[in-house]
Amino acid sequence: MSTSSTPSHKNLPQKVRLVEVGPRDGLQNEPEDNLTTQFKIELIDQLSRSGLKQIEVASFVSPKWVPQMADSAEVLDKITRRSGISYAALTPNHKGVQAAIQGKADQVAVFSAASEEFTQRNINCSIAESLQRFESAIAIAKQHNLPVRGYISTVVGCPYSGDINPEQVASVCRDLFDMGCYEISLGDTVGIGTPLKVKRMLEAVARYVPITQLAMHFHDTYGQALANIYAGLEESVTVIDTSIAGLGGCPYAHGASGNVATEDVLYMLDGLGIETGVDLDSLVKVSHWLCQELNRPNGSKVSLAYSSETIDI
Ligand code: HMG
Ligand code: MG
């Protein structure tokens, strides 16, 4: 399936890096009964064959809080690693980073939020305390030459405290960057952002952190994710987090629906002539397989639109 029209629009980036978060951000939200370790491994191995260069495959958090990710060490151990792909793990603290090192993750990601209330509910501490925890977590990662990514949730709105001031996002973002995160992923966790809000937030953040060091992590609750991503592309952001089949939500943000679907984003980027190195046909096949395995409707309109022409199911 080819939807390319080159060259890309003159005001948009030529190239974008997709960060696939489905095996972590997506599956952490599925009922545990649907998830076997073998299924996760199969999903990651299929994604690895699609041209993606970065896949978040594990999460070393408390299994009491997120039991879906309790087998992360085994997943990291048993996937078939392809050269050129960075397999990442989400880590809330020093203990998580140690487990990720033990499991030979290629990089780790720490996570906080722009909202105090969300941070309390998600990781049981204040924003300041979360940053303090990250100091030792980042230090040990650096000792082992592991790149550290940072996430900030609720960058345009919080399910508990409402609107978020872009300056608050900028402040947390600057702290994470100064602490040594190579890239900060900005999460519209509840998916309530609209393009203008996203642009204002990015403008505030970009005063402190280079735009080349930022990523967009948008959820699609109100169908705004692609429009928001386009707005971010216009601001020159070149990294996008996506989740195969639109899996996801957030266990600590009730009402939030899935992450933006990888295949929807890729379809748009291909159409804009923006290079990603990822193959849409392969992803659509993975998406169909995944939805069948999880016994859920297809999460992406792209897969539905093309299924009769290209997919053997
Ligand atoms: P806590 O209860 O405040 O902390 O949890 P604690 O230090 O007192 O530890 C409690 C228990 O957790 C202890 O075990 C620790 O050993 C254990 P116990 O003595 O009770 O048996 N523990 C750990 N176990 C495994 N791995 C660890 C770890 N650390 C402590 N790393 C904590 C604090 C952060 C651990 C907890 O709140 C937690 O795990 N929360 C889970 C948060 C989470 O995973 N949320 C979803 C991911 S974030 C997200 O999806 C948003 C994002 O996608 C961006 C967006 O969309 O906006 C990134
Ligand atoms: Mg998320």
Coordinates of C-alpha atoms and ligand atoms in Angstrom, one line a residue:
M1 CA 0.0 0.0 0.0
S2 CA 1.5 3.3 -1.0
T3 CA 0.0 6.6 -0.1
S4 CA 3.2 8.7 -0.7
S5 CA 3.2 12.0 -2.4
T6 CA 6.7 13.5 -2.4
P7 CA 8.2 15.9 -1.6
S8 CA 6.8 16.9 1.8
H9 CA 5.1 20.2 2.2
K10 CA 7.8 23.0 2.5
N11 CA 6.8 24.0 6.1
L12 CA 6.9 20.5 7.5
P13 CA 9.8 18.3 8.5
Q14 CA 11.3 15.9 5.8
K15 CA 11.7 13.1 8.3
V16 CA 9.9 11.9 11.4
R17 CA 10.9 9.3 14.0
L18 CA 8.0 7.2 15.2
V19 CA 8.2 5.8 18.8
E20 CA 6.0 2.8 19.1
V21 CA 4.5 2.6 22.6
G22 CA 1.7 0.0 22.1
P23 CA 3.4 -2.9 23.9
R24 CA 3.8 -0.8 27.0
D25 CA 1.3 2.1 27.0
G26 CA -1.3 0.2 25.1
L27 CA -1.1 -3.2 26.8
Q28 CA -0.9 -1.7 30.3
N29 CA -4.5 -0.7 29.8
E30 CA -5.8 -4.1 28.7
P31 CA -7.5 -6.6 31.0
E32 CA -4.7 -8.9 32.4
D33 CA -6.5 -12.0 31.3
N34 CA -6.0 -11.1 27.7
L35 CA -2.2 -10.9 28.1
T36 CA 0.2 -13.7 28.0
T37 CA 3.9 -13.2 27.8
Q38 CA 4.1 -15.1 24.6
F39 CA 1.5 -12.8 23.0
K40 CA 3.5 -9.7 24.0
I41 CA 6.7 -11.2 22.5
E42 CA 4.9 -12.1 19.3
L43 CA 3.5 -8.5 19.1
I44 CA 7.0 -6.9 19.6
D45 CA 8.6 -9.3 17.1
Q46 CA 6.0 -8.4 14.5
L47 CA 6.5 -4.7 15.1
S48 CA 10.2 -5.2 14.9
R49 CA 9.8 -6.3 11.3
S50 CA 7.9 -3.2 10.2
G51 CA 10.8 -0.7 10.0
L52 CA 10.2 0.9 13.4
K53 CA 13.4 2.0 15.1
Q54 CA 12.2 2.5 18.7
I55 CA 9.7 0.4 20.6
E56 CA 8.8 0.7 24.2
V57 CA 8.4 -2.9 25.3
A58 CA 8.5 -3.0 29.1
S59 CA 7.7 -1.1 32.2
F60 CA 9.4 -1.7 35.6
V61 CA 6.8 -0.2 37.9
S62 CA 5.1 -1.7 41.0
P63 CA 3.3 -4.9 39.9
K64 CA 0.7 -4.0 42.5
W65 CA -0.1 -0.8 40.6
V66 CA 0.2 -2.1 37.0
P67 CA 0.0 -5.9 37.0
Q68 CA -0.2 -6.1 33.2
M69 CA 3.6 -5.2 33.1
A70 CA 4.7 -7.7 35.7
D71 CA 6.5 -10.0 33.2
S72 CA 8.6 -7.2 31.6
A73 CA 11.9 -8.9 32.4
E74 CA 10.8 -12.1 30.6
V75 CA 9.5 -10.1 27.7
L76 CA 12.9 -8.3 27.3
D77 CA 14.7 -11.5 27.6
K78 CA 12.7 -13.4 25.0
I79 CA 12.0 -11.0 22.2
T80 CA 14.1 -11.3 19.0
R81 CA 16.2 -8.2 18.9
R82 CA 16.9 -6.6 15.6
S83 CA 19.9 -4.5 15.1
G84 CA 19.1 -0.8 14.7
I85 CA 16.1 -1.0 17.0
S86 CA 16.1 0.5 20.5
Y87 CA 14.0 -1.5 22.9
A88 CA 12.9 0.8 25.7
A89 CA 11.6 0.4 29.3
L90 CA 9.5 2.8 31.4
T91 CA 11.0 3.3 34.9
P92 CA 9.6 5.4 37.7
N93 CA 12.7 5.3 40.0
H94 CA 16.1 3.9 40.8
K95 CA 14.7 0.4 41.3
G96 CA 13.0 0.4 37.9
V97 CA 16.2 1.5 36.2
Q98 CA 18.1 -1.3 37.9
A99 CA 15.6 -3.8 36.6
A100 CA 15.8 -2.3 33.1
I101 CA 19.6 -2.6 33.2
Q102 CA 19.4 -6.2 34.3
G103 CA 16.9 -6.9 31.5
K104 CA 19.3 -5.2 29.0
A105 CA 16.8 -2.5 27.9
D106 CA 18.5 -0.2 25.3
Q107 CA 17.1 2.9 27.0
V108 CA 14.9 3.9 29.8
A109 CA 12.2 6.5 30.3
V110 CA 11.3 8.4 33.5
F111 CA 7.8 10.0 33.8
S112 CA 6.2 12.9 35.6
A113 CA 3.4 15.3 34.8
A114 CA 2.5 18.9 34.6
S115 CA -0.4 18.4 37.1
E116 CA 0.3 17.9 40.8
E117 CA -2.9 15.9 41.2
F118 CA -2.2 13.5 38.3
T119 CA 1.3 13.0 39.6
Q120 CA 0.0 12.0 43.0
R121 CA -2.4 9.5 41.5
N122 CA 0.0 8.1 39.0
I123 CA 3.2 7.8 41.0
N124 CA 2.1 8.7 44.5
C125 CA 4.3 11.7 45.0
S126 CA 4.5 15.4 44.1
I127 CA 6.1 16.7 40.9
A128 CA 9.1 17.9 42.9
E129 CA 9.5 14.5 44.6
S130 CA 9.3 12.8 41.3
L131 CA 12.1 14.9 39.9
Q132 CA 14.1 14.1 43.1
R133 CA 13.6 10.4 42.5
F134 CA 14.8 10.7 39.0
E135 CA 18.2 12.1 40.1
S136 CA 19.5 8.7 41.3
A137 CA 17.6 6.9 38.5
I138 CA 19.2 9.0 35.8
A139 CA 22.6 8.7 37.5
I140 CA 22.6 4.9 37.4
A141 CA 21.3 4.9 33.8
K142 CA 24.1 7.2 32.8
Q143 CA 26.7 5.0 34.5
H144 CA 25.5 2.2 32.3
N145 CA 25.5 4.4 29.2
L146 CA 21.7 4.1 28.8
P147 CA 19.9 7.0 27.2
V148 CA 17.1 8.4 29.3
R149 CA 13.9 9.8 27.9
G150 CA 11.5 11.9 29.9
Y151 CA 7.7 11.9 29.7
I152 CA 5.4 14.7 30.9
S153 CA 1.7 13.8 31.2
T154 CA -1.3 16.1 31.1
V155 CA 0.5 18.8 29.1
V156 CA -2.7 20.5 27.9
G157 CA -5.2 19.4 30.5
C158 CA -5.7 17.2 33.5
P159 CA -8.7 15.0 34.4
Y160 CA -8.5 16.2 38.0
S161 CA -7.3 19.8 37.8
G162 CA -8.5 21.0 34.4
D163 CA -6.5 23.4 32.2
I164 CA -2.8 23.4 32.5
N165 CA -0.7 26.5 32.2
P166 CA 1.9 26.0 29.4
E167 CA 4.5 27.6 31.7
Q168 CA 4.1 24.7 34.1
V169 CA 4.8 22.3 31.3
A170 CA 7.8 24.3 30.3
S171 CA 9.2 24.3 33.8
V172 CA 9.0 20.5 34.2
C173 CA 10.3 20.0 30.7
R174 CA 13.3 22.3 31.4
D175 CA 14.0 20.4 34.7
L176 CA 14.0 17.0 32.9
F177 CA 16.2 18.3 30.1
D178 CA 18.7 19.8 32.6
M179 CA 18.8 16.5 34.5
G180 CA 20.0 14.8 31.3
C181 CA 16.9 13.5 29.4
Y182 CA 17.9 13.4 25.8
E183 CA 14.3 13.9 24.7
I184 CA 11.1 14.9 26.4
S185 CA 7.8 13.4 25.3
L186 CA 4.8 15.7 25.9
G187 CA 1.7 13.8 26.7
D188 CA -1.9 14.9 26.1
T189 CA -2.8 12.0 28.4
V190 CA -6.6 12.6 28.3
G191 CA -6.7 13.6 24.7
I192 CA -8.5 16.9 25.3
G193 CA -6.1 19.1 23.4
T194 CA -6.9 21.0 20.3
P195 CA -4.3 22.4 17.8
L196 CA -4.1 25.9 19.1
K197 CA -3.6 24.7 22.7
V198 CA -0.9 22.3 21.5
K199 CA 0.9 25.1 19.6
R200 CA 0.8 27.5 22.6
M201 CA 2.1 24.7 24.8
L202 CA 4.9 23.9 22.4
E203 CA 5.9 27.6 22.0
A204 CA 6.2 27.9 25.8
V205 CA 8.3 24.7 26.1
A206 CA 10.5 25.6 23.1
R207 CA 11.7 28.7 24.9
Y208 CA 13.7 26.4 27.2
V209 CA 14.2 23.1 25.4
P210 CA 15.2 22.8 21.7
I211 CA 12.3 21.7 19.6
T212 CA 14.6 18.9 18.2
Q213 CA 14.6 17.4 21.7
L214 CA 10.8 17.2 22.0
A215 CA 8.3 14.5 21.1
M216 CA 4.5 14.5 20.8
H217 CA 2.5 11.8 22.7
F218 CA -1.2 12.4 22.0
H219 CA -4.3 10.4 22.8
D220 CA -7.3 10.5 20.6
T221 CA -10.3 10.8 23.0
Y222 CA -12.0 13.6 21.1
G223 CA -10.6 12.7 17.6
Q224 CA -8.1 15.5 17.8
A225 CA -4.8 13.6 17.8
L226 CA -4.0 13.8 14.1
A227 CA -4.9 17.5 14.0
N228 CA -2.7 18.1 17.0
I229 CA 0.1 16.2 15.5
Y230 CA -0.1 18.2 12.3
A231 CA 0.0 21.4 14.5
G232 CA 3.2 20.0 16.1
L233 CA 4.7 19.2 12.8
E234 CA 4.2 22.8 11.8
E235 CA 6.1 23.8 14.9
S236 CA 8.9 21.5 13.6
V237 CA 8.6 18.6 16.2
T238 CA 10.0 15.5 14.5
V239 CA 9.3 12.7 17.0
I240 CA 5.8 11.2 17.5
D241 CA 4.8 8.5 20.0
T242 CA 2.1 6.2 18.6
S243 CA 0.4 2.9 19.5
I244 CA -0.4 0.1 17.1
A245 CA -4.2 -0.2 16.6
G246 CA -4.7 2.8 18.9
L247 CA -4.3 0.7 22.0
G248 CA -4.2 2.4 25.3
G249 CA -5.7 4.9 27.6
C250 CA -4.3 5.6 31.0
P251 CA -5.0 3.7 34.1
Y252 CA -4.9 7.0 36.1
A253 CA -6.9 9.1 33.7
H254 CA -10.4 7.7 33.6
G255 CA -12.2 8.5 30.4
A256 CA -9.0 8.8 28.3
S257 CA -9.3 6.6 25.2
G258 CA -6.5 5.2 23.2
N259 CA -3.2 6.6 22.0
V260 CA -3.2 7.8 18.4
A261 CA -2.9 4.7 16.2
T262 CA 0.5 4.1 14.6
E263 CA -1.0 3.2 11.2
D264 CA -3.2 6.4 11.2
V265 CA -0.2 8.6 11.8
L266 CA 1.9 6.7 9.2
Y267 CA -0.9 7.0 6.7
M268 CA -0.9 10.8 7.2
L269 CA 2.9 11.1 7.1
D270 CA 3.1 9.0 4.0
G271 CA 0.5 11.2 2.4
L272 CA 2.5 14.3 3.3
G273 CA 5.7 12.7 1.8
I274 CA 7.4 12.7 5.2
E275 CA 9.9 9.9 5.5
T276 CA 9.7 7.5 8.5
G277 CA 11.3 4.2 7.2
V278 CA 8.2 2.3 8.4
D279 CA 6.1 0.1 6.2
L280 CA 2.4 0.8 6.3
D281 CA 1.3 -2.6 5.0
S282 CA 3.3 -4.4 7.7
L283 CA 1.7 -2.3 10.4
V284 CA -1.8 -2.8 9.1
K285 CA -1.2 -6.6 9.2
V286 CA 0.1 -6.4 12.8
S287 CA -2.9 -4.2 13.7
H288 CA -5.4 -6.7 12.3
W289 CA -3.7 -9.6 14.0
L290 CA -3.6 -7.8 17.3
C291 CA -7.2 -6.8 17.2
Q292 CA -8.2 -10.4 16.5
E293 CA -6.0 -11.7 19.4
L294 CA -7.5 -9.1 21.8
N295 CA -11.0 -9.7 20.4
R296 CA -11.6 -6.0 19.9
P297 CA -12.7 -3.9 17.0
N298 CA -10.0 -2.5 14.7
G299 CA -8.6 0.5 16.4
S300 CA -7.7 2.3 13.2
K301 CA -9.8 3.4 10.2
V302 CA -6.8 2.9 8.0
S303 CA -6.8 -0.9 8.6
L304 CA -10.5 -1.0 7.9
A305 CA -10.4 1.0 4.8
Y306 CA -7.8 -1.2 3.2
S307 CA -8.5 -4.5 4.7
S308 CA -10.4 -6.0 1.7
E309 CA -7.7 -5.0 -0.8
T310 CA -4.5 -5.9 1.1
I311 CA -5.2 -8.1 4.0
D312 CA -5.8 -11.8 4.0
I313 CA -7.9 -12.5 7.1
Ligands
HMG1 P1 4.8 3.8 46.1 O1 3.8 2.8 46.7 O2 4.5 5.2 46.4 O3 6.2 3.6 46.5 O4 4.9 3.5 44.6 P2 7.1 2.7 47.4 O5 8.4 3.2 47.1 O6 6.6 2.8 48.8 O7 6.9 1.2 46.9 C1 5.8 0.4 47.1 C2 6.0 -1.0 46.6 O8 6.4 -0.9 45.2 C3 7.2 -1.6 47.3 O9 6.9 -3.0 47.3 C4 8.3 -1.4 46.3 O10 9.4 -2.3 46.4 C5 7.6 -1.5 45.0 P3 6.3 -3.8 48.6 O11 7.3 -3.5 49.7 O12 5.0 -3.1 48.9 O13 6.2 -5.2 48.2 N1 8.3 -0.8 43.9 C6 8.6 -1.3 42.7 N2 8.4 -2.5 42.2 C7 8.8 -2.8 41.0 N3 9.4 -1.8 40.2 C8 9.7 -0.6 40.7 C9 9.2 -0.3 42.0 N4 9.3 0.8 42.8 C10 8.8 0.5 44.0 N5 10.3 0.3 39.9 C11 5.6 3.7 42.3 C12 5.6 4.3 43.7 C13 6.1 4.8 41.3 C14 6.5 2.5 42.3 C15 4.1 3.3 42.0 O14 3.3 4.5 42.2 C16 3.9 2.8 40.6 O15 4.5 1.8 40.2 N6 3.1 3.4 39.8 C17 2.8 3.0 38.5 C18 2.6 4.1 37.6 C19 2.4 3.7 36.2 O16 3.0 2.7 35.7 N7 1.5 4.4 35.5 C20 1.3 4.2 34.1 C21 2.4 4.6 33.2 S1 2.5 6.4 33.0 C22 1.7 6.6 31.5 O17 1.1 5.7 31.0 C23 1.7 8.0 30.9 C24 2.6 8.1 29.7 O18 2.2 7.1 28.7 C25 2.5 9.5 29.1 C26 1.1 10.0 28.8 O19 0.3 9.3 28.2 O20 0.8 11.0 29.4 C27 4.0 7.8 30.0
MG2 MG 0.3 7.5 27.1

